[in-house]
Amino acid sequence: MIQEQLTLTVSNNELVLEASRVLVDDKRKYLHHRWNEQEYLKVFKQSTADKKLDLTNVKTIYFAPKCSIPRDKAKPFLEERKIKTVRDRDTADVIIASVDSVEAGLDTKHLYYIKTSDIIPFAKGFKIGGNVHNLTARLATYTGKHVIIDTMVTPFYINNHIKPTKSLYGNVLNSVSFQSGDYYGEYITTVTDDFLLFGANLSNVYSQEVFNNLIGDTVIDRDAFESLRTMLNSMDKDNHLVAMTIMAGCNYEKSFVYLALLLEEFGRGPIYNHKYRNTVGFKSLTNWIGYNKYNWNKDAILNVSIEKELLTQELLNTIKASVLNAATTYSSNFEVVDVRLIAEVQVDVDKILNKQDDRFPSGGELLQEEVSL
C-alpha cells in the first residue's frame, strides 16, 4: 500500500519538509519493491493476465515507459490499422505496459529516517537554514511517526550545523546527531507515479506481451527449431544474430515450446555472448517468457508453461524424456524405466491438456494419448 510521508530535504539553502509517498506493507513497514515483488505487482498482474487485446475500434495507443516493443515491427503494424501513437496516456484508447513500466513509477534508494519528534531539535542546531518556524508549521498537521532524511541533508548538516557530530574521519551525520539517537537506514521505495498500481486505472491497460504476440506473425515449428539450433551451434556470430532476430520477432505463444528449449540450450552460450540480447526486441522475449539464465531448466520451463497455460503434449514428452535420460539409480542391477509428475503438478497438467484450445490444432488427437509422466 501507499503511505503519505514527509521527507526532510534542502531547498534554497534551508531545510524543508516535502510531501512524499512510499510503499509500505500491511504493518506499515517500508517496502523495498525489488524484494517484495508480489506486493506491488499483484494488482497489475491480476488486471492484465489473460486479457485479450482487440484493436478493431482503437484509434490511439500509448506505450508506457520501459515497454519492450520492437519498433520496426510495431510501426508498420499500427500504420496499417491507422492507429496513432500518443504521448499522453489520458488521451489513449489503449495503454500498453509491462512490469518494468510499473517499476518506472517507483524510485528505490537507501535512505535514513528519524523520529518526527527529532526534527525541530535537530533544525535548531543550524547556524543558517534551520527554517524552524516553517518546519514547525508543517509538522502541526503531520501524524506520521517518522520522517525520511533526503541525501542532500548530510552535506548541508556538515557545512552549516553549529556543532556537527564528529568521527575519526571528520564531521558526519549519524544517530548521535539526533536527540533520541534513533537513526535507521533502509531501502525505501518512493512512488513517483501510481497510475499502474491501482486496478481502477487499468481497464484499458494491456500487457506488452499481448501486444507483441499480435505483431509477431512468425511461428517456430519443429523444422524452424532445428534450423535455429544449427545457426546457434555454428561459430559464426552473424548466424547467431539471425537466429536471435527470428526468435525475437516470432509469435511468442505459438512458438513457446521451441523458444523455451532454445533458451535452455543456448541461453548461457551464444545468446548470452551476443550483444543483440540487450536489444529491446530480445529483452521483450526474455521478459515475457520469464527467462533466468541461472535457473532455466526443464522444471522452470514446465512451471512457466503451466503458469501461462501453454503446455503441450510435445513439450511434456520432451521434458519427460530429458528427466528420464538424466535419471540414474547408481545400481548395477536396476534401471530407471519411467518417471512421473508429483500428484499436485499432475492435476495442473491435466487441466491444461484437457482443454480444447485453438492455439494447438493437434490437441484433440493428442488428448487420445495416455499421459503417464
Short mmCIF file of C-alpha atoms in Angstrom, two decimals:
data_model
loop_
_atom_site.label_atom_id
_atom_site.label_comp_id
_atom_site.label_asym_id
_atom_site.label_seq_id
_atom_site.Cartn_x
_atom_site.Cartn_y
_atom_site.Cartn_z
CA MET A 1 0.00 0.00 0.00
CA ILE A 2 1.00 3.64 -0.35
CA GLN A 3 1.60 5.79 2.71
CA GLU A 4 1.81 9.57 2.84
CA GLN A 5 5.16 10.59 4.26
CA LEU A 6 7.26 13.68 4.91
CA THR A 7 10.84 13.91 3.72
CA LEU A 8 13.37 16.35 5.15
CA THR A 9 15.43 17.84 2.34
CA VAL A 10 17.22 21.04 1.37
CA SER A 11 15.84 23.76 -0.90
CA ASN A 12 17.15 27.30 -1.43
CA ASN A 13 19.83 26.67 1.19
CA GLU A 14 17.43 25.79 4.02
CA LEU A 15 15.74 22.73 5.49
CA VAL A 16 12.25 21.99 4.17
CA LEU A 17 9.72 19.21 4.59
CA GLU A 18 8.27 17.86 1.36
CA ALA A 19 5.34 15.52 0.91
CA SER A 20 6.20 12.11 -0.48
CA ARG A 21 4.52 8.76 -0.86
CA VAL A 22 6.22 5.47 -0.07
CA LEU A 23 5.40 1.80 -0.39
CA VAL A 24 4.65 0.05 2.91
CA ASP A 25 3.40 -3.40 3.83
CA ASP A 26 0.25 -4.19 5.80
CA LYS A 27 2.17 -3.48 9.00
CA ARG A 28 3.18 -0.03 7.75
CA LYS A 29 6.80 -1.05 7.37
CA TYR A 30 8.77 0.33 4.44
CA LEU A 31 8.53 -1.95 1.44
CA HIS A 32 11.51 -2.38 -0.84
CA HIS A 33 9.79 -3.24 -4.12
CA ARG A 34 12.52 -5.44 -5.56
CA TRP A 35 12.35 -7.72 -2.52
CA ASN A 36 8.58 -7.77 -2.26
CA GLU A 37 7.56 -8.19 -5.90
CA GLN A 38 4.20 -9.81 -5.34
CA GLU A 39 3.01 -7.00 -3.12
CA TYR A 40 3.36 -4.15 -5.56
CA LEU A 41 2.81 -6.13 -8.79
CA LYS A 42 -0.24 -8.05 -7.66
CA VAL A 43 -2.85 -5.61 -8.97
CA PHE A 44 -1.13 -5.08 -12.32
CA LYS A 45 -0.58 -8.78 -12.95
CA GLN A 46 -4.12 -9.75 -11.99
CA SER A 47 -5.65 -6.99 -14.13
CA THR A 48 -3.66 -7.83 -17.27
CA ALA A 49 -3.46 -11.62 -17.01
CA ASP A 50 -5.30 -13.42 -19.85
CA LYS A 51 -6.62 -10.09 -21.09
CA LYS A 52 -7.10 -10.23 -24.86
CA LEU A 53 -6.36 -7.16 -26.96
CA ASP A 54 -8.81 -6.20 -29.74
CA LEU A 55 -7.67 -3.24 -31.83
CA THR A 56 -10.74 -3.12 -34.08
CA ASN A 57 -12.06 0.27 -32.91
CA VAL A 58 -8.83 1.63 -31.47
CA LYS A 59 -7.63 4.99 -32.81
CA THR A 60 -4.89 5.90 -30.34
CA ILE A 61 -2.37 3.89 -28.34
CA TYR A 62 0.09 4.80 -25.59
CA PHE A 63 3.20 2.83 -24.70
CA ALA A 64 4.11 3.22 -21.04
CA PRO A 65 7.76 3.87 -20.07
CA LYS A 66 10.13 0.90 -20.19
CA CYS A 67 7.96 -1.14 -22.56
CA SER A 68 9.98 -3.58 -24.66
CA ILE A 69 8.33 -3.21 -28.05
CA PRO A 70 10.19 -3.90 -31.34
CA ARG A 71 9.56 -0.60 -33.11
CA ASP A 72 10.47 -1.90 -36.56
CA LYS A 73 7.50 -4.26 -36.36
CA ALA A 74 5.14 -2.12 -34.30
CA LYS A 75 5.27 0.96 -36.55
CA PRO A 76 4.05 -0.65 -39.81
CA PHE A 77 1.58 -2.79 -37.86
CA LEU A 78 -0.06 0.32 -36.36
CA GLU A 79 0.17 2.36 -39.56
CA GLU A 80 -1.66 -0.35 -41.47
CA ARG A 81 -4.52 -0.12 -38.97
CA LYS A 82 -4.37 3.70 -38.83
CA ILE A 83 -3.68 3.68 -35.11
CA LYS A 84 -1.82 6.73 -33.84
CA THR A 85 0.77 6.56 -31.04
CA VAL A 86 0.21 9.32 -28.46
CA ARG A 87 2.41 10.64 -25.66
CA ASP A 88 -0.42 11.44 -23.25
CA ARG A 89 -1.91 8.31 -21.71
CA ASP A 90 -5.10 10.18 -20.79
CA THR A 91 -5.92 10.57 -24.50
CA ALA A 92 -5.22 6.94 -25.43
CA ASP A 93 -7.85 4.33 -26.23
CA VAL A 94 -5.40 1.61 -25.25
CA ILE A 95 -2.35 1.61 -22.98
CA ILE A 96 0.42 -0.96 -23.33
CA ALA A 97 2.51 -1.52 -20.20
CA SER A 98 4.85 -4.02 -18.58
CA VAL A 99 6.23 -4.94 -15.19
CA ASP A 100 9.11 -2.58 -15.94
CA SER A 101 6.55 0.18 -16.54
CA VAL A 102 5.27 -0.28 -13.01
CA GLU A 103 8.81 -0.04 -11.68
CA ALA A 104 9.40 3.13 -13.71
CA GLY A 105 6.98 4.87 -11.35
CA LEU A 106 8.96 3.76 -8.30
CA ASP A 107 12.26 5.11 -7.02
CA THR A 108 14.20 2.96 -4.57
CA LYS A 109 17.12 4.38 -2.60
CA HIS A 110 18.90 3.53 0.60
CA LEU A 111 17.68 6.31 2.89
CA TYR A 112 17.59 7.04 6.60
CA TYR A 113 14.61 8.02 8.71
CA ILE A 114 14.26 9.52 12.18
CA LYS A 115 11.52 10.12 14.73
CA THR A 116 9.25 13.03 13.88
CA SER A 117 9.91 14.46 17.35
CA ASP A 118 13.61 14.84 16.47
CA ILE A 119 13.05 17.27 13.58
CA ILE A 120 12.72 20.57 15.48
CA PRO A 121 15.59 19.96 17.97
CA PHE A 122 17.73 18.97 15.00
CA ALA A 123 16.80 22.10 13.00
CA LYS A 124 17.51 24.42 15.94
CA GLY A 125 21.17 23.45 15.83
CA PHE A 126 21.87 25.06 12.46
CA LYS A 127 23.80 28.32 12.04
CA ILE A 128 21.79 29.10 8.90
CA GLY A 129 18.96 27.40 7.07
CA GLY A 130 17.30 25.72 10.07
CA ASN A 131 13.91 27.14 8.96
CA VAL A 132 12.42 26.16 12.34
CA HIS A 133 9.26 28.27 12.06
CA ASN A 134 8.17 26.74 8.74
CA LEU A 135 9.11 23.24 9.80
CA THR A 136 7.02 23.60 12.97
CA ALA A 137 4.03 24.73 10.93
CA ARG A 138 4.46 21.83 8.51
CA LEU A 139 4.60 19.29 11.34
CA ALA A 140 1.47 20.65 13.04
CA THR A 141 -0.80 18.53 10.82
CA TYR A 142 1.54 15.58 10.34
CA THR A 143 0.65 12.39 12.20
CA GLY A 144 3.46 10.13 10.96
CA LYS A 145 5.90 8.69 13.47
CA HIS A 146 8.91 9.06 11.19
CA VAL A 147 10.41 11.48 8.70
CA ILE A 148 12.70 10.38 5.88
CA ILE A 149 16.07 12.12 5.57
CA ASP A 150 17.00 13.01 1.99
CA THR A 151 20.63 12.51 0.90
CA MET A 152 21.02 16.30 0.48
CA VAL A 153 20.70 16.81 4.24
CA THR A 154 24.06 15.25 5.14
CA PRO A 155 26.36 17.72 3.31
CA PHE A 156 24.13 20.61 4.40
CA TYR A 157 24.41 19.44 8.02
CA ILE A 158 28.19 19.09 7.87
CA ASN A 159 28.64 22.60 6.46
CA ASN A 160 26.02 24.52 8.42
CA HIS A 161 25.37 22.91 11.79
CA ILE A 162 26.70 24.70 14.89
CA LYS A 163 28.23 21.55 16.31
CA PRO A 164 28.18 18.67 13.82
CA THR A 165 28.86 15.16 15.06
CA LYS A 166 32.49 14.13 14.64
CA SER A 167 34.08 10.80 13.83
CA LEU A 168 37.61 9.58 13.12
CA TYR A 169 37.11 10.66 9.52
CA GLY A 170 35.66 14.11 10.20
CA ASN A 171 32.15 15.54 10.55
CA VAL A 172 29.36 13.06 9.96
CA LEU A 173 25.58 12.71 10.28
CA ASN A 174 24.68 9.69 12.42
CA SER A 175 22.46 8.62 15.30
CA VAL A 176 24.31 10.90 17.75
CA SER A 177 23.19 13.88 15.66
CA PHE A 178 19.59 13.41 16.83
CA GLN A 179 18.01 13.89 20.23
CA SER A 180 16.56 10.39 20.57
CA GLY A 181 19.52 8.67 18.97
CA ASP A 182 17.21 6.89 16.55
CA TYR A 183 18.58 6.97 13.01
CA TYR A 184 17.67 3.99 10.84
CA GLY A 185 18.84 3.12 7.33
CA GLU A 186 16.75 1.09 4.91
CA TYR A 187 15.89 0.71 1.25
CA ILE A 188 12.80 2.84 0.78
CA THR A 189 10.64 2.99 -2.33
CA THR A 190 9.13 6.36 -3.17
CA VAL A 191 6.14 6.37 -5.51
CA THR A 192 6.58 8.89 -8.32
CA ASP A 193 3.71 7.61 -10.49
CA ASP A 194 1.00 5.40 -9.02
CA PHE A 195 -1.16 5.02 -12.15
CA LEU A 196 -0.36 1.34 -12.72
CA LEU A 197 -0.67 0.44 -9.03
CA PHE A 198 -4.45 0.83 -8.89
CA GLY A 199 -6.91 -1.52 -10.55
CA ALA A 200 -9.38 1.30 -11.24
CA ASN A 201 -6.89 2.75 -13.75
CA LEU A 202 -6.28 -0.48 -15.65
CA SER A 203 -9.48 -1.04 -17.62
CA ASN A 204 -7.77 -0.13 -20.91
CA VAL A 205 -4.27 -1.30 -19.94
CA TYR A 206 -2.84 -4.39 -21.64
CA SER A 207 0.45 -6.20 -21.16
CA GLN A 208 3.25 -5.69 -23.66
CA GLU A 209 3.33 -9.45 -24.16
CA VAL A 210 -0.21 -9.43 -25.57
CA PHE A 211 0.71 -6.65 -28.00
CA ASN A 212 3.94 -8.35 -29.04
CA ASN A 213 2.02 -11.52 -29.79
CA LEU A 214 -0.26 -9.55 -32.09
CA ILE A 215 2.59 -8.17 -34.16
CA GLY A 216 4.58 -11.41 -34.14
CA ASP A 217 3.44 -13.40 -37.19
CA THR A 218 6.21 -15.98 -37.50
CA VAL A 219 5.67 -19.34 -35.80
CA ILE A 220 8.67 -21.52 -34.97
CA ASP A 221 7.83 -25.15 -35.75
CA ARG A 222 10.00 -28.27 -35.47
CA ASP A 223 11.82 -27.64 -38.78
CA ALA A 224 12.49 -23.98 -37.90
CA PHE A 225 13.68 -25.10 -34.46
CA GLU A 226 16.27 -27.43 -35.95
CA SER A 227 17.42 -24.69 -38.34
CA LEU A 228 17.83 -22.25 -35.46
CA ARG A 229 19.79 -24.86 -33.49
CA THR A 230 22.15 -25.26 -36.44
CA MET A 231 22.67 -21.49 -36.60
CA LEU A 232 23.31 -21.17 -32.88
CA ASN A 233 25.66 -24.16 -32.89
CA SER A 234 27.83 -22.56 -35.55
CA MET A 235 30.87 -20.41 -34.80
CA ASP A 236 29.55 -17.54 -36.91
CA LYS A 237 28.11 -14.67 -34.85
CA ASP A 238 26.16 -13.49 -37.89
CA ASN A 239 24.26 -16.77 -37.74
CA HIS A 240 23.63 -16.19 -34.05
CA LEU A 241 22.21 -12.75 -34.84
CA VAL A 242 19.85 -14.11 -37.49
CA ALA A 243 18.62 -16.83 -35.13
CA MET A 244 18.05 -14.41 -32.25
CA THR A 245 16.27 -11.93 -34.54
CA ILE A 246 13.87 -14.67 -35.66
CA MET A 247 13.27 -15.65 -32.03
CA ALA A 248 12.56 -12.05 -31.01
CA GLY A 249 10.19 -11.47 -33.92
CA CYS A 250 8.07 -14.61 -33.72
CA ASN A 251 4.70 -15.17 -32.10
CA TYR A 252 5.70 -16.00 -28.53
CA GLU A 253 2.69 -18.06 -27.55
CA LYS A 254 2.59 -20.26 -30.63
CA SER A 255 6.37 -20.73 -30.57
CA PHE A 256 6.71 -21.18 -26.80
CA VAL A 257 7.89 -24.80 -26.84
CA TYR A 258 10.83 -24.16 -29.11
CA LEU A 259 11.71 -20.75 -27.68
CA ALA A 260 11.97 -22.31 -24.23
CA LEU A 261 14.16 -25.14 -25.48
CA LEU A 262 16.44 -22.80 -27.45
CA LEU A 263 16.95 -20.59 -24.41
CA GLU A 264 17.74 -23.64 -22.30
CA GLU A 265 20.33 -24.94 -24.74
CA PHE A 266 21.93 -21.68 -25.87
CA GLY A 267 20.91 -19.05 -23.31
CA ARG A 268 24.20 -19.19 -21.39
CA GLY A 269 26.35 -19.56 -24.50
CA PRO A 270 25.90 -17.96 -27.94
CA ILE A 271 22.81 -15.99 -26.91
CA TYR A 272 24.37 -14.56 -23.75
CA ASN A 273 27.59 -13.73 -25.59
CA HIS A 274 25.86 -11.75 -28.34
CA LYS A 275 25.13 -8.05 -27.83
CA TYR A 276 21.72 -8.49 -29.50
CA ARG A 277 20.44 -9.95 -26.24
CA ASN A 278 20.41 -6.41 -24.82
CA THR A 279 18.13 -5.00 -27.51
CA VAL A 280 14.54 -4.03 -26.81
CA GLY A 281 13.24 -6.76 -29.11
CA PHE A 282 15.12 -9.64 -27.48
CA LYS A 283 14.51 -8.34 -23.96
CA SER A 284 10.81 -8.33 -24.77
CA LEU A 285 11.05 -12.06 -25.45
CA THR A 286 13.04 -12.94 -22.34
CA ASN A 287 10.83 -10.77 -20.13
CA TRP A 288 7.68 -12.39 -21.48
CA ILE A 289 8.96 -15.92 -21.08
CA GLY A 290 10.42 -15.21 -17.63
CA TYR A 291 13.87 -16.38 -18.63
CA ASN A 292 16.55 -16.55 -15.95
CA LYS A 293 19.95 -17.73 -17.15
CA TYR A 294 20.76 -19.05 -13.67
CA ASN A 295 17.59 -21.10 -13.42
CA TRP A 296 16.28 -22.19 -16.78
CA ASN A 297 15.95 -25.94 -16.89
CA LYS A 298 13.15 -28.38 -17.65
CA ASP A 299 11.49 -27.72 -14.29
CA ALA A 300 11.47 -23.97 -14.92
CA ILE A 301 10.11 -24.48 -18.44
CA LEU A 302 7.35 -26.75 -17.16
CA ASN A 303 6.42 -24.24 -14.45
CA VAL A 304 6.20 -21.37 -16.93
CA SER A 305 4.22 -23.45 -19.42
CA ILE A 306 1.70 -24.29 -16.69
CA GLU A 307 1.52 -20.69 -15.47
CA LYS A 308 0.89 -19.38 -18.99
CA GLU A 309 -1.26 -22.40 -19.91
CA LEU A 310 0.96 -23.10 -22.92
CA LEU A 311 1.88 -26.67 -22.05
CA THR A 312 1.55 -29.09 -24.98
CA GLN A 313 1.86 -32.84 -25.18
CA GLU A 314 5.03 -32.39 -27.23
CA LEU A 315 6.68 -30.26 -24.57
CA LEU A 316 5.55 -32.63 -21.83
CA ASN A 317 7.06 -35.59 -23.69
CA THR A 318 10.29 -33.68 -24.30
CA ILE A 319 10.64 -32.81 -20.62
CA LYS A 320 9.87 -36.36 -19.58
CA ALA A 321 12.48 -37.79 -21.96
CA SER A 322 15.09 -35.34 -20.65
CA VAL A 323 14.40 -36.15 -17.00
CA LEU A 324 14.33 -39.87 -17.71
CA ASN A 325 17.61 -39.69 -19.62
CA ALA A 326 19.30 -37.92 -16.70
CA ALA A 327 17.89 -40.26 -14.05
CA THR A 328 20.13 -42.93 -12.51
CA THR A 329 19.88 -45.49 -9.71
CA TYR A 330 23.64 -45.89 -9.14
CA SER A 331 22.89 -49.60 -9.27
CA SER A 332 24.34 -52.36 -11.42
CA ASN A 333 21.12 -54.35 -11.15
CA PHE A 334 18.35 -51.79 -11.74
CA GLU A 335 17.50 -49.27 -14.40
CA VAL A 336 15.07 -46.33 -14.48
CA VAL A 337 12.31 -47.01 -17.00
CA ASP A 338 9.79 -44.28 -16.19
CA VAL A 339 9.27 -41.02 -14.35
CA ARG A 340 6.08 -39.27 -13.42
CA LEU A 341 4.95 -35.92 -12.09
CA ILE A 342 4.14 -35.40 -8.44
CA ALA A 343 0.39 -35.51 -7.83
CA GLU A 344 -0.26 -31.78 -7.39
CA VAL A 345 1.56 -30.88 -10.60
CA GLN A 346 -0.21 -33.70 -12.49
CA VAL A 347 -3.53 -32.07 -11.59
CA ASP A 348 -2.43 -28.76 -13.14
CA VAL A 349 -1.09 -30.54 -16.22
CA ASP A 350 -4.32 -32.47 -16.74
CA LYS A 351 -6.39 -29.29 -16.54
CA ILE A 352 -4.36 -27.70 -19.33
CA LEU A 353 -4.09 -30.71 -21.63
CA ASN A 354 -7.79 -31.45 -21.28
CA LYS A 355 -8.72 -28.02 -22.63
CA GLN A 356 -9.72 -27.71 -26.27
CA ASP A 357 -7.58 -24.79 -27.42
CA ASP A 358 -7.46 -23.38 -30.93
CA ARG A 359 -3.83 -22.41 -30.39
CA PHE A 360 -2.89 -26.08 -30.64
CA PRO A 361 -4.77 -27.63 -33.61
CA SER A 362 -3.50 -31.12 -32.86
CA GLY A 363 -4.78 -31.01 -29.30
CA GLY A 364 -7.79 -33.22 -30.00
CA GLU A 365 -5.60 -36.02 -31.30
CA LEU A 366 -3.04 -35.65 -28.57
CA LEU A 367 -5.65 -35.99 -25.91
CA GLN A 368 -6.24 -39.55 -27.02
CA GLU A 369 -2.75 -40.45 -25.82
CA GLU A 370 -2.15 -41.57 -22.26
CA VAL A 371 -0.07 -39.19 -20.19
CA SER A 372 1.99 -41.19 -17.74
CA LEU A 373 4.51 -38.52 -16.74
#
